[in-house]
PDB file of C-alpha atoms in Angstrom:
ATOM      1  CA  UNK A   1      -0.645  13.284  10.268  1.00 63.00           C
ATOM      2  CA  UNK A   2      -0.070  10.056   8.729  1.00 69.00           C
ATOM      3  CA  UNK A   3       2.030  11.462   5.933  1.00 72.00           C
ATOM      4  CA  UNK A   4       4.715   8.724   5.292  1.00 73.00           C
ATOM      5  CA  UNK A   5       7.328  11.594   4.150  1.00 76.00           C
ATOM      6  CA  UNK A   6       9.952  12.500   5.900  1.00 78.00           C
ATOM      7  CA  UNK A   7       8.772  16.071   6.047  1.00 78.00           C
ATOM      8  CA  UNK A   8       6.819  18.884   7.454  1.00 79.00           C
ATOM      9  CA  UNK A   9       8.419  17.722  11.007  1.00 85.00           C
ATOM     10  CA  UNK A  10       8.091  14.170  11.008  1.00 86.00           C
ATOM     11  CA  UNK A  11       9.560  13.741  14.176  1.00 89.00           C
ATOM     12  CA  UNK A  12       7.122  15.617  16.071  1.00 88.00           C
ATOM     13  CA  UNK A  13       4.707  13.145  14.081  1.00 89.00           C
ATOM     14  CA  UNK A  14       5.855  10.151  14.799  1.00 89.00           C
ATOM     15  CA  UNK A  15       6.227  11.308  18.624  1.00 89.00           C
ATOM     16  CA  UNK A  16       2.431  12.493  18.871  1.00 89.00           C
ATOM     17  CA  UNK A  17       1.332   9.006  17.016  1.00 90.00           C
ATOM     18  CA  UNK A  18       3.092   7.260  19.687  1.00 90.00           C
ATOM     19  CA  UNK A  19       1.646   8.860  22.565  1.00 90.00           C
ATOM     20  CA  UNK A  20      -2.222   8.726  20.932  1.00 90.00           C
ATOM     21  CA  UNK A  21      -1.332   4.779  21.054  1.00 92.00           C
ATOM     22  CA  UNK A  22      -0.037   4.813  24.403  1.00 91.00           C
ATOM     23  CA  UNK A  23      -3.061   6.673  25.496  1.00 90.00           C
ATOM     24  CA  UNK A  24      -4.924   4.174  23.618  1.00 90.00           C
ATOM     25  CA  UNK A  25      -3.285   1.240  25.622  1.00 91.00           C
ATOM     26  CA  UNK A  26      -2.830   3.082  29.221  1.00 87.00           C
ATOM     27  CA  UNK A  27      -2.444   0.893  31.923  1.00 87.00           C
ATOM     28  CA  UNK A  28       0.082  -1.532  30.084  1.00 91.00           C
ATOM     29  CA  UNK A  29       2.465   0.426  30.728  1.00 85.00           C
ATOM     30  CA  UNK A  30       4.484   2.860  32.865  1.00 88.00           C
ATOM     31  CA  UNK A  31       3.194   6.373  32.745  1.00 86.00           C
ATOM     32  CA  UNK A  32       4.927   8.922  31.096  1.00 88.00           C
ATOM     33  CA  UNK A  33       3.922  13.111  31.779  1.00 91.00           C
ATOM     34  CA  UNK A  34       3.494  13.858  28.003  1.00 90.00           C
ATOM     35  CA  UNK A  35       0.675  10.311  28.330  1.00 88.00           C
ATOM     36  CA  UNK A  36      -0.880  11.996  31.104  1.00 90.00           C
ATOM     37  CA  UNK A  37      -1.130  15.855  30.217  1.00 92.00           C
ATOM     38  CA  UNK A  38      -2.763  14.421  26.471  1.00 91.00           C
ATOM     39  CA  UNK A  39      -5.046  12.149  28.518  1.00 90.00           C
ATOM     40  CA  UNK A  40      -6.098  15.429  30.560  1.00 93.00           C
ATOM     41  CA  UNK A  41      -6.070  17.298  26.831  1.00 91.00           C
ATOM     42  CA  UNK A  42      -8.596  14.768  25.669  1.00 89.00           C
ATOM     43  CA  UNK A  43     -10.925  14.807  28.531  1.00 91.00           C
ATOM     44  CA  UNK A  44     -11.471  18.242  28.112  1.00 92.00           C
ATOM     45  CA  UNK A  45     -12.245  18.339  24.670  1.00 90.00           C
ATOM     46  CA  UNK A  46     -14.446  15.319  24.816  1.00 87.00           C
ATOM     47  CA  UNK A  47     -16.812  18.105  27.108  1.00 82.00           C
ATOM     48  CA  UNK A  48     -16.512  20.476  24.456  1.00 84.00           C
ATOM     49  CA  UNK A  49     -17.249  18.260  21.479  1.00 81.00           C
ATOM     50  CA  UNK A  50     -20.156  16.274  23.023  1.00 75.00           C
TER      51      UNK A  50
END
């Protein structure tokens, strides 16, 4: 995921880096749906991986 190349969709990348950090740092700013439904995502597998 950290793969500095432009490749292999590095949009999508870059966007799913960015929303792990502002799920990292929630609650300094506004909320956005994508920050919420990977906060929910997380939850869930924090159950399954315990």
């Amino acid at each position: 995921m950290l793969n500095p190349l432009k490749a292999l969709h590095y949009r999508i990348r870059i966007d799913l880096i960015q929303s792990l950090c502002r799920l990292v740092f929630a609650g300094l700013h506004a909320v956005q749906w994508r920050d919420a439904y990977l906060g929910d995502l997380c939850c869930s597998l924090t159950y399954s991986f315990a």
